[in-house]
Coordinates of C-alpha atoms in Angstrom, one line a residue:
M1 CA -9.4 2.6 -3.7
V2 CA -8.6 4.9 -0.8
T3 CA -8.4 3.7 2.8
P4 CA -12.0 3.7 4.1
E5 CA -13.1 5.8 7.0
I6 CA -12.8 4.1 10.4
R7 CA -16.0 4.0 12.4
F8 CA -16.8 2.8 15.9
A9 CA -19.7 0.8 17.2
R10 CA -20.6 0.2 20.8
A11 CA -20.7 -3.4 22.0
S12 CA -21.6 -3.8 25.6
R13 CA -18.8 -2.0 27.5
S14 CA -16.4 -1.6 24.6
T15 CA -16.0 0.0 21.2
I16 CA -15.5 -1.9 18.0
A17 CA -13.6 -0.4 15.1
Y18 CA -14.9 -1.1 11.6
M19 CA -14.9 0.2 8.0
I20 CA -17.1 -0.2 4.9
Y21 CA -15.7 -0.3 1.4
G22 CA -16.9 -1.4 -2.1
D23 CA -20.3 -0.8 -3.7
G24 CA -21.2 -4.2 -5.2
P25 CA -24.7 -5.6 -5.0
A26 CA -23.9 -8.0 -2.1
T27 CA -23.1 -6.9 1.4
V28 CA -20.5 -9.1 3.1
C29 CA -19.5 -8.7 6.8
A30 CA -16.1 -10.2 7.3
V31 CA -15.4 -11.8 10.7
P32 CA -11.6 -11.5 11.0
P33 CA -9.1 -14.1 12.0
M34 CA -7.2 -14.2 15.3
A35 CA -5.8 -10.6 15.2
Q36 CA -5.7 -7.9 12.7
N37 CA -5.6 -4.1 12.3
V38 CA -8.0 -3.3 9.6
E39 CA -6.6 0.2 8.9
L40 CA -2.9 -0.7 9.0
A41 CA -3.6 -3.6 6.7
W42 CA -4.2 -1.1 3.8
N43 CA -0.4 -0.3 4.0
S44 CA 0.3 -3.8 2.5
P45 CA -0.1 -4.1 -1.3
H46 CA -0.8 -7.8 -0.8
I47 CA -3.7 -7.3 1.6
T48 CA -5.0 -4.3 -0.3
T49 CA -5.2 -6.4 -3.5
M50 CA -7.5 -8.8 -1.6
F51 CA -9.7 -5.9 -0.3
E52 CA -9.9 -4.4 -3.8
R53 CA -10.8 -7.8 -5.3
F54 CA -13.6 -8.4 -2.9
A55 CA -14.9 -4.8 -3.5
T56 CA -15.4 -5.6 -7.2
F57 CA -18.5 -7.6 -6.4
S58 CA -19.6 -6.6 -2.9
R59 CA -19.9 -4.0 -0.2
Q60 CA -17.5 -5.2 2.5
V61 CA -17.8 -4.6 6.2
A62 CA -14.5 -5.4 8.1
F63 CA -13.9 -4.9 11.8
D64 CA -11.3 -5.5 14.5
K65 CA -12.6 -7.8 17.3
R66 CA -12.4 -6.5 20.8
G67 CA -8.9 -6.8 22.2
T68 CA -7.3 -6.5 18.8
G69 CA -6.5 -3.8 16.3
M70 CA -8.2 -0.5 16.9
S71 CA -11.0 -1.9 18.9
D72 CA -11.1 -1.7 22.7
R73 CA -8.0 -3.4 24.3
S74 CA -8.7 -2.4 27.9
L75 CA -11.1 -5.2 28.7
D76 CA -10.5 -9.0 28.8
I77 CA -10.6 -10.9 25.6
P78 CA -14.2 -12.1 25.2
G79 CA -15.3 -15.7 24.6
L80 CA -17.2 -17.1 21.6
D81 CA -20.7 -16.2 22.7
E82 CA -19.7 -12.7 23.6
R83 CA -18.1 -12.3 20.2
V84 CA -21.4 -12.8 18.4
D85 CA -22.8 -9.5 19.7
E86 CA -19.7 -7.6 18.4
L87 CA -20.8 -8.4 14.9
K88 CA -24.4 -7.5 15.7
A89 CA -23.2 -4.1 17.1
V90 CA -21.3 -3.4 13.9
M91 CA -24.3 -4.3 11.7
D92 CA -26.6 -2.2 13.8
H93 CA -24.3 0.8 13.8
A94 CA -23.8 0.5 10.0
E95 CA -27.6 0.1 9.6
I96 CA -27.3 -3.3 7.8
D97 CA -30.3 -5.5 8.2
R98 CA -29.0 -8.6 6.3
A99 CA -25.6 -9.6 5.0
Y100 CA -23.5 -12.5 4.0
I101 CA -21.2 -13.4 6.9
H102 CA -17.7 -14.3 5.9
G103 CA -15.9 -16.1 8.7
V104 CA -12.1 -16.4 8.3
S105 CA -9.9 -18.7 10.4
E106 CA -10.8 -18.2 14.0
G107 CA -13.8 -16.1 12.9
G108 CA -15.4 -19.3 11.5
P109 CA -17.0 -20.6 14.8
M110 CA -18.1 -17.1 15.6
S111 CA -19.8 -16.8 12.2
I112 CA -21.6 -20.1 12.6
M113 CA -22.8 -19.0 16.0
Y114 CA -24.0 -15.7 14.7
A115 CA -25.9 -17.4 11.9
A116 CA -27.5 -19.7 14.4
T117 CA -28.4 -16.9 16.8
Y118 CA -29.6 -14.3 14.4
P119 CA -30.9 -16.3 11.3
D120 CA -33.0 -13.4 10.1
R121 CA -29.9 -11.2 9.6
V122 CA -27.8 -13.7 7.6
E123 CA -28.2 -13.9 3.8
G124 CA -25.6 -16.7 3.6
L125 CA -22.6 -18.0 5.5
I126 CA -19.0 -18.2 4.0
L127 CA -16.4 -20.2 5.9
E128 CA -12.9 -19.8 4.7
G129 CA -9.8 -21.5 6.1
T130 CA -11.8 -22.6 9.2
G131 CA -14.2 -25.1 10.7
A132 CA -16.9 -25.3 13.2
S133 CA -14.2 -26.4 15.6
M134 CA -10.6 -25.2 15.1
F135 CA -9.3 -28.4 16.9
S136 CA -10.3 -32.0 16.6
D137 CA -11.6 -33.7 19.7
E138 CA -8.3 -35.7 20.0
E139 CA -6.2 -32.5 19.7
R140 CA -8.3 -30.7 22.2
E141 CA -8.0 -33.6 24.7
T142 CA -4.3 -33.8 24.2
R143 CA -3.9 -30.1 24.8
R144 CA -5.9 -30.3 28.0
T145 CA -3.8 -33.1 29.5
T146 CA -0.3 -32.0 28.4
E147 CA 1.9 -28.9 28.6
R148 CA 1.7 -26.3 25.9
S149 CA 3.7 -27.3 22.8
D150 CA 7.0 -25.8 21.9
M151 CA 5.3 -24.4 18.8
F152 CA 2.8 -22.5 21.0
K153 CA 5.5 -21.0 23.2
T154 CA 7.6 -20.0 20.2
F155 CA 4.6 -18.4 18.5
V156 CA 3.7 -16.3 21.5
D157 CA 7.2 -15.4 22.5
S158 CA 8.2 -14.3 19.0
W159 CA 4.9 -12.4 18.3
G160 CA 5.7 -8.8 17.0
T161 CA 9.4 -9.4 16.7
A162 CA 11.8 -10.1 13.8
D163 CA 11.8 -13.7 14.9
S164 CA 8.0 -14.1 14.4
I165 CA 7.1 -17.5 13.0
T166 CA 3.6 -16.4 11.9
L167 CA 4.3 -16.2 8.2
R168 CA 6.0 -19.6 8.2
I169 CA 2.8 -21.1 9.4
F170 CA 0.1 -18.9 8.0
A171 CA 1.6 -17.5 4.8
P172 CA 4.6 -19.6 3.7
S173 CA 4.5 -18.1 0.2
L174 CA 5.2 -14.6 1.7
A175 CA 7.7 -15.7 4.3
D176 CA 10.6 -15.0 2.1
D177 CA 9.3 -11.7 0.7
P178 CA 11.7 -9.2 2.3
E179 CA 9.5 -6.2 2.2
F180 CA 6.4 -8.0 3.6
S181 CA 8.5 -9.8 6.2
A182 CA 10.0 -6.5 7.4
W183 CA 6.6 -4.9 7.7
W184 CA 4.9 -7.9 9.3
P185 CA 6.2 -7.6 12.9
T186 CA 5.0 -4.0 13.1
Y187 CA 1.6 -5.2 11.9
E188 CA 1.5 -7.9 14.5
R189 CA 2.3 -5.4 17.3
Q190 CA -0.5 -3.1 16.1
A191 CA -2.9 -6.1 15.7
A192 CA -2.6 -7.4 19.3
S193 CA -0.3 -7.4 22.3
R194 CA 1.7 -10.5 23.2
D195 CA -0.5 -11.1 26.3
A196 CA -3.6 -10.9 24.1
I197 CA -2.2 -13.4 21.7
E198 CA -1.6 -15.9 24.4
T199 CA -5.2 -15.5 25.6
L200 CA -6.5 -15.7 22.1
M201 CA -4.6 -18.9 21.4
D202 CA -6.1 -20.5 24.5
L203 CA -9.7 -19.3 23.5
I204 CA -9.3 -20.6 20.0
A205 CA -8.5 -24.1 21.3
D206 CA -11.8 -24.1 23.1
M207 CA -14.0 -22.8 20.3
D208 CA -16.5 -25.3 19.2
A209 CA -19.7 -24.3 17.3
R210 CA -20.6 -27.7 16.0
E211 CA -23.7 -28.0 18.0
A212 CA -25.1 -24.8 16.6
I213 CA -24.9 -26.1 13.0
P214 CA -28.5 -27.6 13.0
R215 CA -29.9 -24.1 13.7
V216 CA -28.2 -22.5 10.7
E217 CA -30.9 -21.8 8.1
C218 CA -29.0 -20.0 5.3
P219 CA -27.0 -21.4 2.4
V220 CA -23.3 -22.2 3.3
L221 CA -20.1 -22.0 1.3
I222 CA -17.0 -23.6 2.6
V223 CA -13.7 -22.7 1.0
H224 CA -10.4 -24.2 2.1
R225 CA -6.9 -24.7 0.7
T226 CA -6.0 -28.3 0.6
D227 CA -2.5 -28.0 2.3
D228 CA -3.4 -25.2 4.7
Q229 CA -0.5 -25.3 7.3
A230 CA -2.5 -23.6 10.1
T231 CA -6.0 -25.1 9.9
P232 CA -6.0 -28.6 8.3
V233 CA -8.5 -29.1 5.5
A234 CA -9.9 -31.9 7.7
R235 CA -11.6 -29.3 9.9
A236 CA -13.4 -28.0 6.8
R237 CA -14.4 -31.4 5.6
E238 CA -15.8 -32.3 9.0
T239 CA -17.8 -29.1 9.0
Y240 CA -19.1 -29.8 5.5
E241 CA -20.4 -33.2 6.6
L242 CA -22.1 -31.8 9.7
F243 CA -23.9 -29.2 7.6
R244 CA -24.9 -31.8 5.0
D245 CA -26.2 -34.1 7.8
A246 CA -28.2 -31.2 9.1
G247 CA -29.9 -30.8 5.7
A248 CA -28.3 -27.5 4.9
D249 CA -27.7 -26.0 1.5
V250 CA -23.9 -26.4 1.6
E251 CA -21.1 -26.3 -1.0
M252 CA -17.5 -27.2 -0.4
V253 CA -14.7 -25.7 -2.6
E254 CA -11.2 -27.0 -2.1
V255 CA -8.4 -24.9 -3.5
E256 CA -4.8 -25.9 -4.0
G257 CA -2.2 -24.1 -1.8
R258 CA -0.5 -24.1 1.6
D259 CA -1.3 -20.6 2.7
H260 CA -3.8 -19.9 5.4
F261 CA -4.2 -16.2 4.8
S262 CA -6.4 -15.4 1.8
Y263 CA -4.1 -12.8 0.4
A264 CA -1.1 -15.1 0.4
G265 CA -0.8 -17.5 -2.6
D266 CA -3.4 -17.5 -5.4
L267 CA -6.4 -15.4 -4.2
E268 CA -8.5 -15.7 -7.4
P269 CA -10.0 -19.2 -6.9
I270 CA -11.1 -18.1 -3.4
A271 CA -12.5 -14.8 -4.5
A272 CA -14.2 -16.3 -7.5
A273 CA -16.0 -18.9 -5.3
I274 CA -17.2 -16.2 -3.0
E275 CA -18.3 -14.0 -5.8
R276 CA -20.3 -16.9 -7.4
F277 CA -21.9 -17.6 -4.0
T278 CA -22.9 -14.0 -3.4
T279 CA -23.8 -12.8 -6.9
G280 CA -24.3 -15.9 -9.0
T281 CA -21.6 -15.2 -11.5
V282 CA -18.0 -14.0 -12.0
R283 CA -17.6 -11.1 -14.4
E284 CA -14.9 -11.0 -17.0
R285 CA -11.9 -8.8 -16.0
A286 CA -9.0 -7.2 -17.7
P287 CA -5.6 -8.8 -17.1
V288 CA -3.8 -7.6 -14.0
K289 CA -1.5 -4.8 -14.8
K290 CA 2.1 -5.7 -14.2
D291 CA 4.0 -2.7 -15.8
R292 CA 6.0 -0.6 -13.4
I293 CA 4.8 2.9 -12.8
E294 CA 7.1 5.7 -14.1
V295 CA 7.2 9.0 -12.3
R296 CA 8.7 11.9 -14.3
T297 CA 9.7 15.1 -12.5
L298 CA 12.5 16.6 -14.6
G299 CA 11.1 19.2 -17.1
A300 CA 7.5 18.4 -16.1
F301 CA 5.5 16.2 -13.7
E302 CA 3.9 13.2 -15.2
V303 CA 3.0 9.7 -14.0
L304 CA 2.9 6.9 -16.6
D305 CA 1.3 3.5 -16.5
G306 CA 2.4 1.2 -19.3
G307 CA 3.8 4.2 -21.1
E308 CA 0.4 6.1 -20.9
P309 CA -0.2 9.1 -18.7
V310 CA -2.4 8.3 -15.6
P311 CA -5.7 10.2 -16.1
T312 CA -6.4 13.0 -13.7
S313 CA -9.6 11.2 -12.6
E314 CA -7.4 8.4 -11.1
W315 CA -5.9 10.8 -8.6
G316 CA -9.1 12.0 -6.9
S317 CA -7.5 15.4 -6.0
K318 CA -4.6 17.7 -6.7
R319 CA -3.4 17.0 -3.1
A320 CA -2.6 13.4 -4.0
R321 CA -0.3 14.6 -6.8
T322 CA 1.3 17.1 -4.4
L323 CA 1.9 14.4 -1.9
L324 CA 3.7 12.2 -4.4
K325 CA 5.8 15.1 -5.5
R326 CA 6.9 15.8 -1.9
L327 CA 7.8 12.1 -1.4
V328 CA 9.8 12.1 -4.6
A329 CA 11.7 15.2 -3.4
A330 CA 12.6 13.3 -0.2
D331 CA 14.5 10.8 -2.3
G332 CA 13.2 7.8 -0.4
W333 CA 13.7 9.3 3.1
P334 CA 10.8 9.5 5.5
V335 CA 8.7 12.7 5.6
T336 CA 6.8 13.2 8.9
R337 CA 3.0 13.1 8.8
D338 CA 2.9 16.5 10.5
E339 CA 4.9 18.0 7.6
L340 CA 2.7 16.4 5.0
I341 CA -0.5 17.6 6.8
E342 CA 0.9 21.2 6.9
L343 CA 1.8 21.0 3.2
L344 CA -1.6 19.7 2.1
W345 CA -3.8 21.7 4.6
P346 CA -1.8 24.7 5.6
D347 CA -3.0 26.5 8.7
E348 CA -6.1 24.3 8.9
L349 CA -7.0 22.9 12.3
S350 CA -9.0 19.7 12.5
D351 CA -8.9 16.4 14.3
R352 CA -9.7 14.8 10.9
L353 CA -6.4 15.7 9.2
N354 CA -4.7 12.4 9.9
A355 CA -7.6 10.6 8.4
R356 CA -7.6 12.9 5.4
L357 CA -3.9 12.3 5.0
S358 CA -4.6 8.5 4.9
V359 CA -7.1 9.1 2.1
Q360 CA -4.5 10.9 0.1
L361 CA -1.9 8.3 0.8
S362 CA -4.3 5.7 -0.4
A363 CA -4.9 7.6 -3.6
V364 CA -1.1 7.7 -4.2
R365 CA -0.9 4.0 -3.5
R366 CA -3.7 3.3 -6.0
V367 CA -1.9 5.1 -8.8
L368 CA 1.5 3.6 -8.0
R369 CA 0.1 0.2 -7.1
G370 CA 1.8 0.4 -3.8
A371 CA 5.3 2.0 -3.4
V372 CA 4.4 3.9 -0.3
V373 CA 5.8 2.8 3.1
A374 CA 4.2 4.4 6.1
D375 CA 4.0 4.1 9.9
R376 CA 2.3 6.2 12.5
S377 CA 4.8 9.0 12.3
A378 CA 6.3 9.2 8.8
V379 CA 5.8 8.3 5.2
R380 CA 8.3 7.5 2.4
L381 CA 8.4 6.5 -1.2
D382 CA 9.7 2.9 -1.9
L383 CA 12.1 3.7 -4.8
D384 CA 12.5 -0.1 -5.4
A385 CA 8.8 -0.4 -6.3
V386 CA 8.5 2.5 -8.8
D387 CA 10.6 4.1 -11.5
V388 CA 11.5 7.7 -10.6
D389 CA 13.4 9.6 -13.3
V390 CA 15.3 11.9 -10.9
A391 CA 16.4 8.9 -8.8
A392 CA 17.6 7.0 -11.8
W393 CA 19.4 10.2 -13.2
K394 CA 21.3 10.6 -9.9
R395 CA 22.7 7.2 -10.4
L396 CA 24.3 8.2 -13.7
D397 CA 28.1 8.7 -13.5
D398 CA 29.0 9.7 -17.1
D399 CA 28.9 13.4 -18.0
A400 CA 27.4 12.8 -21.4
A401 CA 24.6 10.6 -19.9
I402 CA 24.0 13.2 -17.2
V403 CA 23.6 16.0 -19.7
D404 CA 21.5 14.0 -22.2
G405 CA 19.3 12.6 -19.4
Y406 CA 18.4 16.0 -18.0
P407 CA 15.3 17.4 -19.9
G408 CA 14.7 20.3 -17.6
D409 CA 14.4 21.5 -14.0
F410 CA 13.0 19.5 -11.2
L411 CA 9.2 20.1 -10.9
P412 CA 9.2 23.4 -12.8
D413 CA 5.5 24.0 -12.1
D414 CA 6.2 24.0 -8.3
R415 CA 9.2 26.3 -8.4
F416 CA 7.6 28.7 -5.9
D417 CA 7.3 26.0 -3.2
D418 CA 10.1 26.1 -0.7
W419 CA 10.4 22.3 -0.4
T420 CA 11.3 21.9 -4.1
A421 CA 14.1 24.5 -4.1
P422 CA 16.9 22.4 -2.5
V423 CA 16.3 19.5 -4.8
R424 CA 15.9 21.7 -7.9
E425 CA 19.2 23.6 -7.1
A426 CA 21.2 20.4 -6.4
V427 CA 20.0 18.7 -9.5
R428 CA 20.5 21.8 -11.7
S429 CA 24.0 22.3 -10.2
R430 CA 24.9 18.7 -11.0
F431 CA 23.7 19.1 -14.6
V432 CA 25.7 22.4 -15.0
D433 CA 28.9 20.9 -13.7
A434 CA 28.6 17.9 -16.0
A435 CA 27.7 20.1 -19.0
H436 CA 30.7 22.4 -18.5
R437 CA 33.0 19.3 -18.4
E438 CA 31.2 18.0 -21.5
L439 CA 31.7 21.4 -23.2
D440 CA 35.5 21.3 -22.5
R441 CA 35.7 17.7 -23.8
A442 CA 33.7 18.5 -27.0
L443 CA 35.8 21.7 -27.7
S444 CA 39.0 19.7 -27.3
D445 CA 37.7 17.0 -29.7
G446 CA 36.6 19.6 -32.2
D447 CA 33.0 18.4 -31.8
V448 CA 31.3 21.7 -32.7
A449 CA 27.8 20.2 -33.0
R450 CA 28.1 18.9 -29.4
V451 CA 29.4 22.2 -28.2
D452 CA 26.5 23.9 -29.9
T453 CA 23.9 21.6 -28.3
V454 CA 25.3 21.6 -24.8
A455 CA 26.0 25.3 -24.7
R456 CA 22.5 26.2 -25.8
R457 CA 21.1 23.7 -23.2
L458 CA 23.0 25.6 -20.5
L459 CA 21.9 29.0 -21.8
D460 CA 18.3 27.9 -21.9
G461 CA 18.5 27.5 -18.2
D462 CA 20.8 30.4 -17.4
R463 CA 21.3 33.1 -20.1
Y464 CA 24.1 34.6 -18.0
D465 CA 26.4 31.6 -18.1
E466 CA 29.5 33.4 -19.3
Q467 CA 31.6 30.2 -19.8
A468 CA 28.9 28.7 -22.0
H469 CA 28.7 31.9 -24.1
Q470 CA 32.4 32.1 -24.6
T471 CA 32.9 28.4 -25.4
L472 CA 30.1 28.6 -28.0
V473 CA 31.7 31.6 -29.7
R474 CA 35.1 30.0 -29.8
A475 CA 33.8 26.7 -31.3
L476 CA 31.7 28.4 -34.0
H477 CA 34.4 30.7 -35.0
G478 CA 37.0 28.0 -35.1
A479 CA 34.7 25.9 -37.4
G480 CA 34.5 28.8 -39.8
R481 CA 30.9 29.6 -39.0
H482 CA 31.7 33.3 -38.6
G483 CA 28.2 34.7 -38.9
E484 CA 26.9 32.3 -36.2
A485 CA 29.9 33.1 -34.0
R486 CA 29.1 36.8 -34.3
A487 CA 25.5 36.3 -33.5
A488 CA 26.5 34.2 -30.4
Y489 CA 28.8 36.9 -29.3
D490 CA 26.0 39.5 -29.6
S491 CA 23.9 37.4 -27.3
Y492 CA 26.8 37.1 -24.9
T493 CA 27.3 40.9 -25.0
A494 CA 23.6 41.6 -24.3
A495 CA 23.6 39.2 -21.3
M496 CA 26.7 40.7 -19.8
T497 CA 25.4 44.3 -20.3
E498 CA 22.3 43.4 -18.2
L499 CA 24.7 42.4 -15.4
A500 CA 26.8 45.5 -15.9
V501 CA 29.8 43.2 -16.7
D502 CA 32.3 44.0 -19.5
P503 CA 32.3 41.2 -22.0
T504 CA 35.6 39.8 -23.2
P505 CA 36.4 41.3 -26.6
F506 CA 35.5 39.2 -29.7
D507 CA 39.1 39.2 -31.0
T508 CA 40.3 37.9 -27.6
L509 CA 37.9 35.0 -27.7
T510 CA 38.6 34.0 -31.2

């Protein structure tokens, strides 16, 4: 999938950013947790995997609540009742009459309130990792009568920094993932400011939609991990009992795991439960691909998945392939977005180019199953997540391996593009130096076959390489292959004549 287009709906005095992706039969509006950035989230392979799984069975509508992500941050963080109209504004703008409402974490009480307020617009209610009230009555009373806990202070003070404790609480299975942990503080800063987080935490403590439950008329699915560290399963069990007491059509699915975030831990039991609820069945799926992607750039450009070339249809456009080539040429260093835009859309002026670049980046991520690291200013290829031939070849330190591992020039089909020239010349120069040393070694060892092979490799790339010509003539003549030596010398003479250079006499070489 490519990153969906960002849209903006008007809700009261503010704008709400949202996106739509997937084309399944069910429409699901996802009410987000405390803070997210729905566009930046696509930079994480973990979160993208969740998005893509949901998209297999539904059309998903995801938005950033006011005060978070790309939605309006200039106004005060709204309370629970105001939040309800944010979802309504998104559905109105997207021209969605009815949908399943999927409340996650702090989005649960808001979803219940929405279902109770606009029952004719709700097909069904999904509550994941949440409850009608995020705190028990006892916890709420304790919080009102005592100072904020040390955990609360640490959570707020470390938000958006390398010391953030969010993952330890909400996604313990990802807390030790170095790449995700390094990316996460940036995501937090783009999801909400520290001041907003403090306000949101206070508002969450006061959220309570339990009294609205009797007015919910639609079927309800409650999904919760049994050892959720952020929202205890007791909140979900209480909510299930309240719905059952109200006579609702309610189902409770408890899933093993400690993670609060859906994409952390085992996503499939959660996704399968939601798919059954919204479509009535779970389709058979091919096993998840785990082979590393291979990118070949020496001699030709090719991307292999499990040893098989990636079909052209998977790329979406030639621009995606060009983008990947440019990132490979950068050898893991960042390339500015401005440069990439100029490369892909030269001399084109449009305020949509950044969005179009995001689409192409998403196409590359799709093919590579990640391996692209991006921020607001630059993009780079994650060489630890994909096998790139030229990067592996540069790590070789043996002349024979360098020669044998060089099938041809870097991106030969793009030899007229300025940005490929420095890499091509550097790689070619390294091959030539190693090949000449290998020629000298083979000649000293009397390995005529090796001299023949390496010299002809050099001459295929540069027919004016005098040293290769001369070494080949010497080796062939010394091995008694006089006819071949004379033919090699004739080729040498012809090349030197084109350069107006006097060739070394045959007798002198032999």
